[in-house]
Amino acid sequence: MIKDFPHRQLDLTLWIYRKLIILFPIEYQTRFEGELVQLILTQMHEMENDPRMLLTRLWVDWMPDLFVSVIRERIIEMENKMKTSKFVLNSAAFVIMFAWLAFVGLTEAKYFLHLPIKEPTYWLLMESFTSLAYISLTGFLLLAPLLVLVITISPYFKVNLGGSSGNLLEIRIHRVTGISLALIMGSGAVTLFIFVVFIGSRIL
Amino acid sequence: MNNSQSLKPNFIPLTPAVFHILLALSEGELHGYKIMQTVSRNTDGQFHMGPGTLYGTIKRMGAEGLIEESEERPDPDLDDERRRYYRLTELGKIVVRVESERLERLVRRARELRLMPESKGET
């Protein structure tokens, strides 16, 4: 059994590596699974006289590389999906921001301009004026601009995780223009205002 | 138009992994494992690239048109069919040359600042 030690461990390591390939995005798996396995087998063949060294390389070099690569490929896949759904995200952000502005605008108009309209909170919640509904509405009023900011700005982040650039973690923000820029600036300013008022009211 | 001016700005500077793969493929058509060996040899073993990083970079370089898969196999009888060979595209050749020139300019500047010794060929 002691004599078999490195070889059994190697077989097990190869088996684990092959199983872990499933963590990659499907496109990567389909295209490179055969090559990844072939590459490992070639390395095993070339280092068959030194199985302990090979085992060390597999666990110290290639397994961590596999996990970092899986995360990197998943991030890239997510970024690509985000790019294609930028229109959807902008639309959602626009609807949320519009709903928020409409609600706040009507509330302020009723109290400061004395408009003859119903209380917007009552109009929105009507008979279901429960604490949960009220808390949800308050949460929406406080956090909607932040939500708009996050969903509008997220497609512009470029996350680079180790390996190819030399840095462990690199985060870049792409240039933002057009409607996205307006949404980011608007929601950012409102978020800042809300948090300053919220924190200020707690301090004073 | 100058080649370096016609390149998309996001190509230059290249990441180390992309530059080393382009440099390795400048020697000819290579498969993944051979690329890893060549990169290791070119850098005296200082630059390690695991299989996951290698194929992820190859995938993106292919999408950007820097490299392409070779249809011909050097020796089909002796080779495993799962192995794919890669080669530089014309764009890849231009990019690796432009990046090499950029690095050369930096090295020249470092020499001017006496941060490194003069090369033997220079006076």
XYZ file of C-alpha atoms in Angstrom:
327
model
C 0.000 0.000 0.000
C 2.874 2.331 0.870
C 4.444 1.523 -2.498
C 1.223 2.585 -4.269
C 0.995 5.851 -2.345
C 1.782 8.496 -5.000
C 0.074 6.688 -7.874
C -3.199 6.182 -6.068
C -3.090 9.790 -4.945
C -2.415 10.857 -8.517
C -5.369 8.888 -9.838
C -7.557 10.433 -7.167
C -6.247 13.935 -7.934
C -6.925 13.492 -11.652
C -10.414 12.209 -10.854
C -11.078 15.264 -8.620
C -9.669 17.665 -11.251
C -11.910 16.181 -13.947
C -14.940 16.470 -11.695
C -14.122 20.078 -10.812
C -14.061 21.103 -14.481
C -17.851 21.092 -14.226
C -17.556 24.324 -12.190
C -16.492 26.245 -15.311
C -19.166 27.945 -17.429
C -20.672 25.517 -19.926
C -19.053 27.228 -22.938
C -15.581 26.880 -21.404
C -16.250 23.273 -20.399
C -17.468 22.234 -23.829
C -14.533 23.822 -25.576
C -11.623 23.009 -23.285
C -12.476 19.974 -21.150
C -10.699 17.558 -23.491
C -7.648 19.789 -23.735
C -7.426 20.315 -19.972
C -7.485 16.572 -19.343
C -5.021 15.955 -22.154
C -2.669 18.580 -20.733
C -2.749 16.999 -17.273
C -2.179 13.524 -18.736
C 0.798 14.804 -20.743
C 2.241 16.380 -17.608
C 1.688 13.119 -15.711
C 3.405 11.183 -18.469
C 6.397 13.527 -18.547
C 6.815 13.462 -14.786
C 6.062 9.790 -14.226
C 9.519 9.263 -12.728
C 8.821 11.837 -10.053
C 5.211 11.254 -8.951
C 5.627 13.071 -5.643
C 6.782 16.235 -7.434
C 3.879 15.858 -9.851
C 1.442 15.463 -6.995
C 2.812 18.618 -5.367
C 2.482 20.559 -8.631
C -1.094 19.406 -9.108
C -2.179 20.444 -5.625
C -0.015 23.535 -5.110
C -0.091 24.992 -8.648
C -2.929 23.633 -10.704
C -5.761 23.141 -8.224
C -5.563 26.765 -6.939
C -5.282 27.881 -10.590
C -8.429 25.923 -11.368
C -10.402 27.624 -8.597
C -9.140 31.123 -9.514
C -9.921 30.412 -13.196
C -13.420 29.177 -12.364
C -14.152 32.404 -10.449
C -12.613 34.530 -13.231
C -14.575 32.764 -15.991
C -17.785 33.030 -13.966
C -17.212 36.780 -13.448
C -16.528 37.254 -17.173
C -19.654 35.253 -18.024
C -21.677 37.412 -15.623
C -20.174 40.611 -17.081
C -21.100 39.509 -20.605
C -24.645 38.778 -19.511
C -24.788 42.155 -17.800
C -23.634 43.883 -20.995
C -26.381 42.248 -23.027
C -28.955 43.087 -20.401
C -27.820 46.708 -19.963
C -30.986 47.898 -21.668
C -33.151 45.788 -19.338
C -31.251 47.035 -16.277
C -31.513 50.664 -17.375
C -35.230 50.235 -18.008
C -35.754 48.666 -14.566
C -33.689 51.443 -12.953
C -35.701 54.064 -14.824
C -39.038 52.560 -13.691
C -37.894 52.356 -10.040
C -36.563 55.909 -10.110
C -39.735 57.191 -11.772
C -41.928 55.434 -9.158
C -39.788 56.889 -6.361
C -39.869 60.415 -7.786
C -43.604 60.215 -8.432
C -44.328 59.088 -4.872
C -42.031 61.628 -3.207
C -43.168 64.382 -5.579
C -46.884 63.756 -4.899
C -46.302 63.594 -1.138
C -44.360 66.850 -1.114
C -46.900 68.501 -3.437
C -49.762 67.539 -1.143
C -48.160 69.005 1.971
C -46.243 71.990 0.639
C -48.464 73.044 -2.274
C -51.665 71.893 -0.563
C -52.829 70.043 -3.647
C -56.281 68.519 -3.260
C -55.132 64.933 -3.702
C -55.279 61.850 -1.527
C -52.383 60.994 0.771
C -50.067 58.957 -1.553
C -49.218 56.436 1.181
C -52.927 55.704 1.724
C -53.560 55.668 -2.013
C -50.759 53.113 -2.480
C -51.440 50.844 0.505
C -55.199 51.432 0.819
C -56.835 48.926 3.152
C -53.697 46.818 3.593
C -52.128 49.405 5.841
C -50.231 46.783 7.829
C -46.895 47.281 9.530
C -45.202 45.001 6.978
C -46.600 46.989 4.056
C -45.620 50.250 5.743
C -42.086 49.009 6.509
C -41.747 47.817 2.886
C -42.814 51.228 1.607
C -40.412 53.017 3.976
C -37.615 50.646 2.889
C -38.430 51.386 -0.746
C -38.364 55.142 -0.126
C -35.010 54.925 1.658
C -33.268 52.375 -0.541
C -34.759 52.741 -4.040
C -32.216 55.354 -5.200
C -29.367 53.167 -3.889
C -30.844 50.181 -5.734
C -31.045 52.241 -8.930
C -27.422 53.314 -8.452
C -26.254 49.707 -7.974
C -28.119 48.194 -10.920
C -27.141 51.041 -13.254
C -23.450 51.095 -12.353
C -22.870 47.324 -12.057
C -22.477 46.602 -15.836
C -19.648 49.136 -15.971
C -17.473 47.330 -13.445
C -14.700 45.174 -14.817
C -13.357 42.716 -12.253
C -10.066 41.014 -13.032
C -9.159 38.245 -10.654
C -5.439 37.369 -10.457
C -3.301 35.452 -12.897
C -3.463 37.235 -16.202
C -2.723 40.784 -15.093
C -0.327 40.095 -12.276
C -2.525 41.787 -9.660
C -4.512 39.695 -7.223
C -7.705 41.657 -7.727
C -8.214 44.524 -10.123
C -11.459 46.469 -10.367
C -11.982 48.981 -13.165
C -14.942 51.138 -14.030
C -15.644 51.634 -17.722
C -16.600 55.042 -19.074
C -20.275 55.726 -18.488
C -22.299 57.835 -20.922
C -25.872 58.717 -21.911
C -28.905 57.609 -19.925
C -26.795 55.448 -17.616
C -24.700 58.476 -16.636
C -27.836 60.528 -15.920
C -29.336 57.705 -13.838
C -26.088 57.197 -11.907
C -25.643 60.912 -11.212
C -29.300 61.388 -10.219
C -29.635 58.283 -8.060
C -26.179 58.906 -6.545
C -27.103 62.454 -5.515
C -30.445 61.348 -4.043
C -28.793 58.417 -2.196
C -26.197 60.769 -0.746
C -28.916 63.220 0.308
C -30.981 60.466 1.973
C -28.017 59.094 3.904
C -26.853 62.550 4.995
C -30.373 63.406 6.217
C -30.764 59.969 7.824
C -27.393 60.085 9.613
C -27.836 63.788 10.442
C -31.249 63.163 12.048
C -29.688 60.422 14.201
C -26.820 62.629 15.352
C -28.782 65.806 16.069
C -1.687 54.288 -41.260
C 0.778 53.269 -38.603
C -0.024 49.821 -37.211
C 0.283 50.923 -33.616
C -2.188 53.732 -34.261
C -4.698 51.461 -35.950
C -4.792 49.009 -33.020
C -7.703 49.069 -30.665
C -6.510 50.978 -27.578
C -7.442 48.163 -25.192
C -4.850 45.796 -26.739
C -1.830 47.776 -25.578
C -0.367 47.330 -23.011
C -0.934 43.593 -23.064
C -1.343 41.575 -19.909
C 1.709 39.404 -19.137
C -0.227 36.204 -19.938
C -1.322 37.461 -23.374
C 2.153 38.752 -24.240
C 3.850 35.495 -23.228
C 1.379 33.391 -25.214
C 1.845 35.601 -28.293
C 5.614 35.384 -27.866
C 5.454 31.588 -27.557
C 3.269 31.277 -30.660
C 5.723 33.443 -32.594
C 7.872 30.298 -32.712
C 5.153 28.438 -34.634
C 1.956 26.460 -34.132
C 1.773 25.015 -30.632
C -0.710 23.119 -28.481
C -1.617 24.155 -24.927
C 1.002 22.149 -23.067
C 3.745 23.233 -25.451
C 2.697 26.869 -24.967
C 3.074 26.416 -21.198
C 6.513 24.875 -21.636
C 7.633 27.599 -24.038
C 6.432 30.368 -21.720
C 8.253 28.737 -18.819
C 11.420 28.420 -20.922
C 11.214 32.015 -22.233
C 10.949 33.366 -18.693
C 13.463 30.995 -17.082
C 10.593 29.473 -15.120
C 9.599 32.806 -13.562
C 6.154 33.013 -15.158
C 3.811 30.155 -14.334
C 0.488 29.706 -15.966
C -1.863 26.962 -14.866
C -4.118 25.148 -17.369
C -7.245 27.065 -16.298
C -5.590 30.460 -16.822
C -3.979 29.311 -20.068
C -7.179 28.185 -21.751
C -9.184 31.132 -20.412
C -6.617 33.501 -21.938
C -6.561 31.496 -25.186
C -10.353 31.747 -25.369
C -10.307 35.545 -25.040
C -7.364 35.931 -27.435
C -9.271 33.872 -29.993
C -12.353 36.051 -29.553
C -10.228 39.182 -30.050
C -8.685 37.748 -33.200
C -5.106 37.568 -31.888
C -4.771 33.812 -32.346
C -6.679 31.099 -34.156
C -6.970 27.371 -34.060
C -4.897 25.589 -36.627
C -6.772 23.198 -38.892
C -3.709 21.156 -39.738
C -2.086 18.896 -37.196
C 1.694 18.516 -37.407
C 1.589 14.746 -37.024
C -1.957 13.362 -36.698
C -0.817 9.756 -36.170
C 1.320 10.557 -33.172
C -0.972 13.114 -31.666
C -4.022 12.887 -29.427
C -7.102 14.169 -31.231
C -8.146 16.205 -28.153
C -5.084 18.373 -28.658
C -5.660 21.579 -30.548
C -2.927 23.649 -32.123
C -2.967 27.427 -32.077
C -1.235 29.990 -34.241
C -0.885 33.765 -34.464
C -3.198 35.709 -36.742
C -1.896 38.700 -38.701
C -3.362 40.953 -36.007
C -1.606 38.890 -33.338
C 1.725 39.341 -35.123
C 1.227 43.107 -35.271
C 0.155 43.311 -31.632
C 3.117 41.315 -30.322
C 5.476 43.476 -32.388
C 3.935 46.742 -31.170
C 4.044 45.546 -27.555
C 7.675 44.406 -27.949
C 8.576 47.845 -29.320
C 6.824 49.480 -26.379
C 8.775 47.343 -23.929
C 11.999 48.046 -25.812
C 11.405 51.789 -25.470
C 10.911 51.346 -21.735
C 14.111 49.323 -21.418
C 15.975 51.955 -23.439
C 14.680 54.644 -21.099
C 15.729 52.588 -18.077
C 19.220 52.370 -19.580
C 19.319 56.118 -20.154
C 18.488 56.574 -16.488
C 21.302 54.108 -15.668
C 18.898 51.787 -13.938
C 20.443 48.884 -15.822
C 23.772 48.279 -17.573
C 24.308 48.991 -21.280
C 23.812 45.933 -23.459
C 26.975 44.534 -25.043
C 25.899 45.428 -28.557
C 25.439 49.122 -27.753
C 28.143 51.726 -27.607
